Coordinates of C-alpha atoms and ligand atoms in Angstrom, one line a residue:
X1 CA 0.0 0.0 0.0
X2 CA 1.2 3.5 -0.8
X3 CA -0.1 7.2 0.8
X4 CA -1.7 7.2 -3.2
X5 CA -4.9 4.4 -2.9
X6 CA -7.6 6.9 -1.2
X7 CA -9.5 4.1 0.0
X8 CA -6.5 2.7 2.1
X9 CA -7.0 3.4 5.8
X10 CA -4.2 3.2 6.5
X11 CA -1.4 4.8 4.6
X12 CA 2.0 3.4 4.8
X13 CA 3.9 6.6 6.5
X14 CA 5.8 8.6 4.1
X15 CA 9.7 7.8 5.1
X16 CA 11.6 10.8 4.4
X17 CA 15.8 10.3 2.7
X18 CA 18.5 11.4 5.3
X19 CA 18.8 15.2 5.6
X20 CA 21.3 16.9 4.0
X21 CA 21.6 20.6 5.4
X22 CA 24.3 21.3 3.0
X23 CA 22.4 20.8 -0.7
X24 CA 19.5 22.7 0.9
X25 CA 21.9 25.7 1.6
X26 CA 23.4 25.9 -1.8
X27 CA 19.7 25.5 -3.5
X28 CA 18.1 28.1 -1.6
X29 CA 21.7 30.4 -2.4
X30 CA 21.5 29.8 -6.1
X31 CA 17.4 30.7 -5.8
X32 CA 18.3 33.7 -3.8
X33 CA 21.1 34.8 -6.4
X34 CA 19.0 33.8 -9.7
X35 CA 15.3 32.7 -9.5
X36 CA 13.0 35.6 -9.9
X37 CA 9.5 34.9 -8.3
X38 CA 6.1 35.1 -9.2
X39 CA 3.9 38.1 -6.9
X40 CA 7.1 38.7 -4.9
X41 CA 9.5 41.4 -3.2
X42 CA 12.5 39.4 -4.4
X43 CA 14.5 40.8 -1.4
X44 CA 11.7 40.3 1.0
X45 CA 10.9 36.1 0.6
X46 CA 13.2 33.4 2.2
X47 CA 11.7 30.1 -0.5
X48 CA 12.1 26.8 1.6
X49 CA 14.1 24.3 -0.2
X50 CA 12.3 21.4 -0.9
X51 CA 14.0 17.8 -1.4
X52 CA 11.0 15.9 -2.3
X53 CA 7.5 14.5 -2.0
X54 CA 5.2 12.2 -2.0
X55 CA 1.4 11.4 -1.7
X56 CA 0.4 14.4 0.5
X57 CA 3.5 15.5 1.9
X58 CA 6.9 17.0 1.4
X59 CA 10.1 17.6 3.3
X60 CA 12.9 19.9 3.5
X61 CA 16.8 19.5 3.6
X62 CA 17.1 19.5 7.4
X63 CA 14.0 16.2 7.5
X64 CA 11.6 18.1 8.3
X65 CA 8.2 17.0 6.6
X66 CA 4.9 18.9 5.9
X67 CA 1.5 17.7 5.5
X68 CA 0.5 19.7 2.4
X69 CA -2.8 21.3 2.9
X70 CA -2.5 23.4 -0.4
X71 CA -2.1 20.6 -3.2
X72 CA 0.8 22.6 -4.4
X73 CA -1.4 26.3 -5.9
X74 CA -4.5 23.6 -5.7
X75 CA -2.9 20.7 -8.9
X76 CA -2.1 18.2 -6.8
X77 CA -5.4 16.0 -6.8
X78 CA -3.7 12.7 -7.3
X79 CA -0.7 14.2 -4.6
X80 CA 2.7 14.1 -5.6
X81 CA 4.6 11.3 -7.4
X82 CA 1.3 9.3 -8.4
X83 CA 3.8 5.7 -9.5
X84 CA 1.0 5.7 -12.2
X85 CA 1.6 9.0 -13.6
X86 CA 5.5 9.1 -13.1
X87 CA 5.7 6.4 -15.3
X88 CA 3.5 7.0 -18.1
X89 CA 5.3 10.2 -18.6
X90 CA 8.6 8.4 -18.4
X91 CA 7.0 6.2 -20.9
X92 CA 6.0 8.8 -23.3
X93 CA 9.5 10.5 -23.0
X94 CA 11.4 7.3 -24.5
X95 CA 8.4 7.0 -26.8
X96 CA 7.3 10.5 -28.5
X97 CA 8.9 13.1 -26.3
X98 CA 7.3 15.9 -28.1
X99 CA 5.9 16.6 -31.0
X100 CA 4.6 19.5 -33.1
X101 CA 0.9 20.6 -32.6
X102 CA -0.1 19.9 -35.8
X103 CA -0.1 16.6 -35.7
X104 CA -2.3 13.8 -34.6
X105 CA -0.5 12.1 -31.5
X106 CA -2.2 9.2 -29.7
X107 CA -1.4 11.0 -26.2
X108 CA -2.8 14.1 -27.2
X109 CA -6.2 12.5 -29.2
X110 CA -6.4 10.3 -25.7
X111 CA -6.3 12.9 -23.5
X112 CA -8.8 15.1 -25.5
X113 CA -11.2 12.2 -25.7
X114 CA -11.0 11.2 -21.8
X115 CA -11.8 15.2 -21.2
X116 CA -14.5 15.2 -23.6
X117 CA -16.1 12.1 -22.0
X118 CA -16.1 13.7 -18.7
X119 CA -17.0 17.7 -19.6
X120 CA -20.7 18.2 -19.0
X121 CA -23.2 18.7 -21.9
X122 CA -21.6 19.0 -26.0
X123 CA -17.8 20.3 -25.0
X124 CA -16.7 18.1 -27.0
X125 CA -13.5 19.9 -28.8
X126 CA -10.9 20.5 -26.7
X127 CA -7.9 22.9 -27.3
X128 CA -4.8 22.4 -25.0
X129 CA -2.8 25.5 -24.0
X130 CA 0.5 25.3 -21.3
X131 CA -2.1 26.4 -18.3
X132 CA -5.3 28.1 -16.6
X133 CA -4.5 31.6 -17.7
X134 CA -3.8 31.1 -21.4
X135 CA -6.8 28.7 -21.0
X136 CA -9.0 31.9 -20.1
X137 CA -7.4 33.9 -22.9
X138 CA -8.6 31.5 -26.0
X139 CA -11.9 31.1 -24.1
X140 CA -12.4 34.8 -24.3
X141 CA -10.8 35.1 -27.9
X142 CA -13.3 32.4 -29.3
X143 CA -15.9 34.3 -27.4
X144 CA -15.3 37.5 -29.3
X145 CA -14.7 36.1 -32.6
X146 CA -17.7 34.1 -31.7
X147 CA -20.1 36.9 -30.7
X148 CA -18.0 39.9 -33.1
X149 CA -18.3 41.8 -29.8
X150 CA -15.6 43.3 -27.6
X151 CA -16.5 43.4 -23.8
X152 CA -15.8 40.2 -21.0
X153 CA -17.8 40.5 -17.8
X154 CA -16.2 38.8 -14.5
X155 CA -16.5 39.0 -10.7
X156 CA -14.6 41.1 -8.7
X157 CA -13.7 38.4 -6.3
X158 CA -12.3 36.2 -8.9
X159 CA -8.9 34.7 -10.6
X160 CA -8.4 33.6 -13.6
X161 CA -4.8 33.9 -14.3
X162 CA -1.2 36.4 -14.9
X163 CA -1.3 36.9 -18.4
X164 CA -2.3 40.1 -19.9
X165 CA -5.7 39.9 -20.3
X166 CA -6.2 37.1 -17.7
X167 CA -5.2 39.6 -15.3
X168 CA -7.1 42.3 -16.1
X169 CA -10.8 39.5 -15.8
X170 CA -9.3 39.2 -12.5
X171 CA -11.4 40.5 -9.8
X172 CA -8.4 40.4 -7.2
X173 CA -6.0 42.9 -6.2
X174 CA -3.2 41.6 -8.1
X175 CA -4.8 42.9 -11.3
X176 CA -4.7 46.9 -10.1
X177 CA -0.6 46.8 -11.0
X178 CA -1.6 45.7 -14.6
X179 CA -5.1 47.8 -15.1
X180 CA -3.9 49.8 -17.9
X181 CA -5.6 49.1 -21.3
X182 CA -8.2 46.8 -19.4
X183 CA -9.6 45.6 -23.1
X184 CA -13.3 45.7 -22.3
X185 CA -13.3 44.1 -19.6
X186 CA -16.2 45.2 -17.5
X187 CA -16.4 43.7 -13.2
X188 CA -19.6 43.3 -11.6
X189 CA -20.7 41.5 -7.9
X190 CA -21.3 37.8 -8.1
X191 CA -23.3 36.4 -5.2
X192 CA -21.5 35.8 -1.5
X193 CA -24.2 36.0 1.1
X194 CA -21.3 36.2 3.7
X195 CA -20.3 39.3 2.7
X196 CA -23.0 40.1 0.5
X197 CA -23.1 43.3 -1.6
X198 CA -26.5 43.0 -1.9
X199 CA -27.7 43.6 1.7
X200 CA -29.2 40.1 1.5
X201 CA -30.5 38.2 4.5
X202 CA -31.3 34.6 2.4
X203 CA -29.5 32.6 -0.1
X204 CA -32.1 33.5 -2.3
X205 CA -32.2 36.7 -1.8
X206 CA -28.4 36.7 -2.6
X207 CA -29.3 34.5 -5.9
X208 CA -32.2 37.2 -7.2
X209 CA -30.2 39.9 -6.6
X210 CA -26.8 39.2 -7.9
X211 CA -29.1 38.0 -11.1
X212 CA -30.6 41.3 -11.1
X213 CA -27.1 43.2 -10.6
X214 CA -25.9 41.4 -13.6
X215 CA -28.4 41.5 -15.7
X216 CA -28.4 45.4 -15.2
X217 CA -24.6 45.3 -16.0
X218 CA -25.6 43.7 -19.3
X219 CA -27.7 46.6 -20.2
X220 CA -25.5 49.2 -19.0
X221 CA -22.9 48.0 -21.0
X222 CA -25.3 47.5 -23.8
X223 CA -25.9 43.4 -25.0
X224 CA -24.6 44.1 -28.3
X225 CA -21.0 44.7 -26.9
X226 CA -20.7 42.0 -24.4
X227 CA -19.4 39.0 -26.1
X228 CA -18.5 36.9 -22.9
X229 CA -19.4 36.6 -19.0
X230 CA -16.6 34.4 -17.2
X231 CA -17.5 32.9 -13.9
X232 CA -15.6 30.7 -12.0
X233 CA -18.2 27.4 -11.3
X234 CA -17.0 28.2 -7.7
X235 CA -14.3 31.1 -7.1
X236 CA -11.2 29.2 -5.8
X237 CA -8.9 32.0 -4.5
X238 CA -10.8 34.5 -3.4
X239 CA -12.3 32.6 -0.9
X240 CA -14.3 29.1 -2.3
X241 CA -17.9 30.4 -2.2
X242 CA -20.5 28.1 -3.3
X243 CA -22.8 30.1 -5.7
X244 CA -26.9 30.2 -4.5
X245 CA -29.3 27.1 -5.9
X246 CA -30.4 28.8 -9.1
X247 CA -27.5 31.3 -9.7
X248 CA -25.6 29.7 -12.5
X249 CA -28.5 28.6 -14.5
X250 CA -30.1 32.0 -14.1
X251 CA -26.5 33.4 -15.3
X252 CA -26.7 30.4 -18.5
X253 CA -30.6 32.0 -19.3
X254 CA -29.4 35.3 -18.9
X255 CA -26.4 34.5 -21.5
X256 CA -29.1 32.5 -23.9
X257 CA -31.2 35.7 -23.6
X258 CA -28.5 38.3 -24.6
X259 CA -26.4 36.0 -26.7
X260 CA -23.8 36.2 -24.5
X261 CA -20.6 33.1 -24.6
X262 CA -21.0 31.9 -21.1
X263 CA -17.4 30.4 -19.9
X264 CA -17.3 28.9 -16.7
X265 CA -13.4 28.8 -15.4
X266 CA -13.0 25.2 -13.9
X267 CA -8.9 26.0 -13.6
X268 CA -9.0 25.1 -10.1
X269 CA -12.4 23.7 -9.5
X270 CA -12.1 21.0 -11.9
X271 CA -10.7 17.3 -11.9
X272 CA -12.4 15.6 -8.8
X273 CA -11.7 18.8 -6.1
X274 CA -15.2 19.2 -5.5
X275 CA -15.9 15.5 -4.9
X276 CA -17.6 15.6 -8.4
X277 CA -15.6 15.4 -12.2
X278 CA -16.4 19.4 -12.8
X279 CA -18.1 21.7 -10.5
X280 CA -20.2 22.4 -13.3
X281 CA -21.8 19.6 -12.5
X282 CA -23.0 19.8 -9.2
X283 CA -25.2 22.9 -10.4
X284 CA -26.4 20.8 -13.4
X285 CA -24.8 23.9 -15.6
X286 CA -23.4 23.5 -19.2
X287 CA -21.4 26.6 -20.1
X288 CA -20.6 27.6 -23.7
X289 CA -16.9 26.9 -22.8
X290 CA -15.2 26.1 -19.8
X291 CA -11.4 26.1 -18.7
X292 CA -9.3 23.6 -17.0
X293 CA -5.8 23.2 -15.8
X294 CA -4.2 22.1 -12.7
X295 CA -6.0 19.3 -12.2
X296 CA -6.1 17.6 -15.3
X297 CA -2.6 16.0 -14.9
X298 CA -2.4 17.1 -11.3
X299 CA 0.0 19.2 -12.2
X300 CA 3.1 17.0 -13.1
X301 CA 3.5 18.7 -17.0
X302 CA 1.9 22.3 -17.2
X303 CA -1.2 21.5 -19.0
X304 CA -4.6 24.0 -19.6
X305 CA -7.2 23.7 -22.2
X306 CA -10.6 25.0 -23.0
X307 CA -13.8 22.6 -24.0
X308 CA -15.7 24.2 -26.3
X309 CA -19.6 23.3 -27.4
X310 CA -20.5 22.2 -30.6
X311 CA -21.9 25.9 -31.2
X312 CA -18.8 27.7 -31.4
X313 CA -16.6 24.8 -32.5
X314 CA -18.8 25.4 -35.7
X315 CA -17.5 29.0 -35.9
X316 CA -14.6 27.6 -36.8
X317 CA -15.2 24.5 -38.7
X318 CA -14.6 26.7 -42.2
X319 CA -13.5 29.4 -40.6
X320 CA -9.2 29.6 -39.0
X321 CA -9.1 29.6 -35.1
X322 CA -6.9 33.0 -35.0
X323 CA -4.6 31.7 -31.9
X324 CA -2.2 28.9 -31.3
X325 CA 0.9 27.6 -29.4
X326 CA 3.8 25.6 -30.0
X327 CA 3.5 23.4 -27.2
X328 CA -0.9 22.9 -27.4
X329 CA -1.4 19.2 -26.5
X330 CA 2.7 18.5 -25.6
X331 CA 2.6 14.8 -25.8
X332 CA 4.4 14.4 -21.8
X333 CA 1.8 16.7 -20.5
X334 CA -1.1 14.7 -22.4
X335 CA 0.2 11.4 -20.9
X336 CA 0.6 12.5 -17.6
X337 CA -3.5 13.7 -18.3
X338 CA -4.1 10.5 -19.8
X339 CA -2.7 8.6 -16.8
X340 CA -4.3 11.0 -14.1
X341 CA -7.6 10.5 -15.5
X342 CA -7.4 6.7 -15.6
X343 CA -6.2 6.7 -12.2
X344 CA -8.7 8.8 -10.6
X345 CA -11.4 6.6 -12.2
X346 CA -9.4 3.5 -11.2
X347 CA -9.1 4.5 -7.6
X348 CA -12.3 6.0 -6.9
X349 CA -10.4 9.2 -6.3
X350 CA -13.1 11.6 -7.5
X351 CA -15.8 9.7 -4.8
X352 CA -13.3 9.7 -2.1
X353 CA -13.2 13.6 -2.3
X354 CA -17.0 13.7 -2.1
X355 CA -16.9 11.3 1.3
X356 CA -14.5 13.5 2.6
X357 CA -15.7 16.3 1.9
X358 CA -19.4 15.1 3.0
X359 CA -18.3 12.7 6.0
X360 CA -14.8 14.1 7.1
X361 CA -13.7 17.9 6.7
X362 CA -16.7 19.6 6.5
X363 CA -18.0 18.2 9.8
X364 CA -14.6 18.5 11.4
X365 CA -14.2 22.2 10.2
X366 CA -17.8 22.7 11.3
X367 CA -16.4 21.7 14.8
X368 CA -13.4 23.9 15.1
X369 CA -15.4 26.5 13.9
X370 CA -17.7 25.9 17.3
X371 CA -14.7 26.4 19.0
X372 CA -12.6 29.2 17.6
X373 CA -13.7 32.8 17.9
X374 CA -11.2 33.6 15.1
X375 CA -13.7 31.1 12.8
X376 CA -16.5 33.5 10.9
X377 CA -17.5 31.1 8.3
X378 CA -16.8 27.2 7.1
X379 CA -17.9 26.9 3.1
X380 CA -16.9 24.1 0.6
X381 CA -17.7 21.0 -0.5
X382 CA -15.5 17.9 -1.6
X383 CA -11.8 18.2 -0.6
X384 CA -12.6 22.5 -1.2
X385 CA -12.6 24.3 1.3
X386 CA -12.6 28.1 2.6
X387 CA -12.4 29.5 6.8
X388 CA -13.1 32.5 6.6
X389 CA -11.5 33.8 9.4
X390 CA -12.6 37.5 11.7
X391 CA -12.0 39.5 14.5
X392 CA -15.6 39.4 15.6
X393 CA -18.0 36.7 14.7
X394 CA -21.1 39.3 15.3
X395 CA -19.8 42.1 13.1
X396 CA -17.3 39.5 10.4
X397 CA -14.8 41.9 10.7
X398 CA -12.3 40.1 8.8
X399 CA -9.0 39.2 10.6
X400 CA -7.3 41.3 8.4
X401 CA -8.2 44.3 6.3
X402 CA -8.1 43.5 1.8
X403 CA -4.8 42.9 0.6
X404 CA -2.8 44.0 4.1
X405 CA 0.4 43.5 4.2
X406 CA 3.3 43.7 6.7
X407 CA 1.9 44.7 10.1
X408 CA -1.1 44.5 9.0
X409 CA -1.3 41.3 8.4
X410 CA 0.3 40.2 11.5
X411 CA -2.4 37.9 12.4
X412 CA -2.8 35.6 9.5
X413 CA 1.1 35.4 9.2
X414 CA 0.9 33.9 13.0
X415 CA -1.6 31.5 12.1
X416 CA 0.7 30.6 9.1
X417 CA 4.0 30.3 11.3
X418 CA 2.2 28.2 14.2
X419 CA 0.9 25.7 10.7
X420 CA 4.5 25.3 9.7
X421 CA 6.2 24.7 12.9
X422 CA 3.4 22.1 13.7
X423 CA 4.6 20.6 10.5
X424 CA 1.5 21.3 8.5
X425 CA 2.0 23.7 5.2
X426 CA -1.9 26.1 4.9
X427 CA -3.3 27.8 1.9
X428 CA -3.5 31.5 2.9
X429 CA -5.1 34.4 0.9
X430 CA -5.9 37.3 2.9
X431 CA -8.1 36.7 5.7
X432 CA -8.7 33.2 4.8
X433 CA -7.3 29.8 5.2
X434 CA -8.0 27.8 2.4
X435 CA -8.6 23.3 3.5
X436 CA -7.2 21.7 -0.4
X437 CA -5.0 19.1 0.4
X438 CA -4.8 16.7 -2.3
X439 CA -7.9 14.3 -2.8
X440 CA -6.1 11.5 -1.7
X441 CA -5.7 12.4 1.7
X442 CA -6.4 9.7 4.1
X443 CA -8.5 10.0 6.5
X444 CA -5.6 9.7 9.1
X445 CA -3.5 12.0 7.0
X446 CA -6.2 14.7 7.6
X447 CA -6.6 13.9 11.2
X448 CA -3.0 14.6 11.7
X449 CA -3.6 17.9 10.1
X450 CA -6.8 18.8 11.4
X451 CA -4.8 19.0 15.3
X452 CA -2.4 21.6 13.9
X453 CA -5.1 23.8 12.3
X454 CA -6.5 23.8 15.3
X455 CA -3.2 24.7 17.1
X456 CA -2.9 27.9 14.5
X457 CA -6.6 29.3 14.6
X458 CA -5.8 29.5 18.7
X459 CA -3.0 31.8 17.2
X460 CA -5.1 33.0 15.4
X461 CA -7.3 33.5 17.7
X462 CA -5.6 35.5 20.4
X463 CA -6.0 38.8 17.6
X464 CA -9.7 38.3 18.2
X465 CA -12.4 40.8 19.9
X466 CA -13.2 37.7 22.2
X467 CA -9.7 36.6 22.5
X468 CA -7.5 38.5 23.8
X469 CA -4.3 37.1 25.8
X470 CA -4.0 33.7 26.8
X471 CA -7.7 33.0 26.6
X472 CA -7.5 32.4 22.8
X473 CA -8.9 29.8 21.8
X474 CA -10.7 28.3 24.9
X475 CA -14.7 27.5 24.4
X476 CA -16.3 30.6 24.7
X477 CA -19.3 30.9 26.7
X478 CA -22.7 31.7 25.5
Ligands
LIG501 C1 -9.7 29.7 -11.6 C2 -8.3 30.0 -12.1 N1 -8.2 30.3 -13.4 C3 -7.0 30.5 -14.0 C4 -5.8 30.4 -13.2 C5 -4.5 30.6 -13.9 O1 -3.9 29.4 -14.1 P1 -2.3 29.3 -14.4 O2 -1.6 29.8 -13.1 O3 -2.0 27.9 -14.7 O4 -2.0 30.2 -15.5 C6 -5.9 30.0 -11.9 C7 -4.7 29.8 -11.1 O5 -4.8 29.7 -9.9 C8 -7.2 29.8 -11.3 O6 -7.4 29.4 -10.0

């Protein structure tokens, strides 16, 4: 038995190789002197060197190993070093190491078939691209050629990539730096009853409203400009909020109605993290297109793609697709997908997320949450996860102001530092702690994880209202 096969119960433990202080030194020296980093202050990180990993876990030079509760930037369904997947790529390299794209290549027609087979409704074309952002950027480009119109519509609190115009559909405060020559890209509120923009007190209020906002936004903007409205099936980043019953298929009637490409970004969502194949389909949804990445091939290759519906793949049946890339459908990345896929069908990954999701973290979130004054909301589903964590439960004052830094953000870099010296590695984006370990996680694996979340939300909790001193974190009365 491996850490790999979700429905052992027992994992065999994850032996880490002697610790070599010495290599660590000199790769963290030649990072520091050379490798420029994504989102960074290059003089202001301090990158752990890594020496390897396995199932849901890696370790440094010094031995020291962390339970991964991040999956990586959310790719690692399958975990790391999936035997299956390591050696159908190694496989494929001897074989067909790469190839040009215009070729037909039995990876590459494989892995486009097994995609097709599981992407809801008629996306049944798939174009590859290297990952989620350039994903988003054909999706809107086939959108405009599509439609003949300019404008993309997307959610503030969204992400959909770094590249040019990924960035600027971002919702998130990484796109202000790059918000010059936004390219019609208009922003408008989708629905998070939490913080609701909407001053709604219901789920369904949050639903009709957010349909009305956007619907308005349409008509501002005027329908015959809008060629696109981009949605993440569930936002991943910017904070894993389950959209209202009824929201996405009002969104798909208010696309049919305006002839408006609806794209639904499945980047992160996608590939068994929500206990289900897509997200799409636990809201019974077909988009026009939809985006995937990450997931796909867990990460092992970069690998992104689009499915598109027979309706726009007939745009282009006589007419040329005006975008392309040398690597679209790289035959190691297409084998690693190829093998992923199998696997997670073989090993019941995608259902093991949906138990754990259903039977094991959400209830055991929904517990610390009880417990923790720091705790303001638990949402997710599947092995997808968001705590939303504030100073005071009544008024959801988050525990740290939008985008803080340094000071400011003192309290969710303490919850962070009491994760890692507990020897568990957390997901953290703004005032949130985000639960996406790989879907693979045991049971016992999550357990062990679970005790050191707990450990940094009492951190966490001492920068409370309620929880000041060393009180954090004890049951709070009434
Ligand atoms: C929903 C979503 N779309 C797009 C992207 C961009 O993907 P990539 O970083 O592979 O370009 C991400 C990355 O986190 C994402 O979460």
């Amino acid at each position: 038995m491996t850490t790999h096969h979700p429905s052992s119960a027992q994992a065999a433990p994850v032996t880490t190789p002697a610790p070599d202080p010495a290599a660590g030194r000199a790769v963290h020296a030649a990072d520091r002197a050379h490798v420029f980093h994504s989102w960074s202050a290059q003089g202001q990180i301090d990158p752990l060197a890594v020496a390897g990993a396995e199932g849901s876990f890696f370790w440094d030079y010094e031995g020291k190993r962390y339970l991964d509760f991040t999956s990586g930037l959310v790719f690692t369904n399958i975990g790391y070093g999936h035997p299956k997947v390591v050696a159908a790529i190694q496989e494929q390299a001897a074989k067909l190491c790469t190839f040009a794209p215009a070729f037909a290549i039995e990876a590459r027609s494989e892995a486009a078939r097994l995609i097709a087979e599981r992407t809801p409704g008629d996306l049944d074309k798939i174009f590859f691209t290297n990952g989620g952002a350039d994903a988003v950027e054909h999706a809107v480009r086939m959108a405009r050629v599509h439609t003949g119109r300019p404008k993309v519509l997307s959610a503030y609190r969204s992400y959909h990539g770094g590249t040019q115009q990924a960035i600027n559909i971002t919702g998130d405060p990484r796109r202000w730096a790059s918000d010059t020559g936004t390219g019609g890209v208009v922003h408008f509120h989708a629905p998070h009853l939490y913080r609701t923009p909407f001053y709604s007190e219901t789920e369904e209020q949050e639903c009709e409203r957010a349909l009305a906002h956007l619907e308005q936004t349409i008509v501002y903007e005027g329908p015959q400009t809008v060629a696109a409205v981009i949605l993440e099936t569930i936002p991943g980043t910017a904070g894993i909020m389950m959209p209202p019953p009824g929201y996405l298929a009002g969104v798909r009637e208010l696309c049919d109605k305006y002839g408006v490409v609806f794209i639904l970004d499945e980047v992160m969502a996608g590939f068994g993290r929500t206990g289900t194949w897509f997200a799409a389909d636990l809201y019974d949804v077909v988009p026009d297109l939809m985006t995937f990445a990450k997931g796909v091939n867990s990460g092992y290759v970069p690998l992104g793609g689009v499915a598109i519906s027979a309706k726009i793949a007939e745009t282009f049946e006589n007419r040329p697709y005006p975008g392309g890339l040398t690597y679209s459908g790289h035959p190691l990345a297409c084998a690693a997908a190829v093998a992923t896929i199998e696997t997670m069908a073989e090993e019941g990954i995608v259902e093991h997320a949906a138990h754990l999701g259903e039977n094991v973290i959400g209830p055991a979130l929904r517990e610390l949450a009880e417990r923790h004054p720091s705790v303001g909301e638990v949402r997710g589903t599947g092995v997808f996860w968001a705590l939303d964590l504030v100073r005071d439960k009544e008024t959801r004052e988050p525990l740290v102001s939008y985008n803080a830094t340094g000071a400011d953000n003192a309290p969710m870099a303490d919850f962070a530092a009491t994760a890692k010296r507990g020897g568990l590695w957390p997901f953290v984006n703004m005032n949130r702690t985000h639960v996406v370990p790989p879907c693979t996680i045991t049971e016992a694996e999550f357990k062990e994880g679970l005790a050191v979340l707990d450990e940094a939300l009492t951190a966490a909790d001492a920068h409370t209202t309620a929880g000041s001193g060393t009180d954090a974190g004890r049951p709070q009365a009434g």
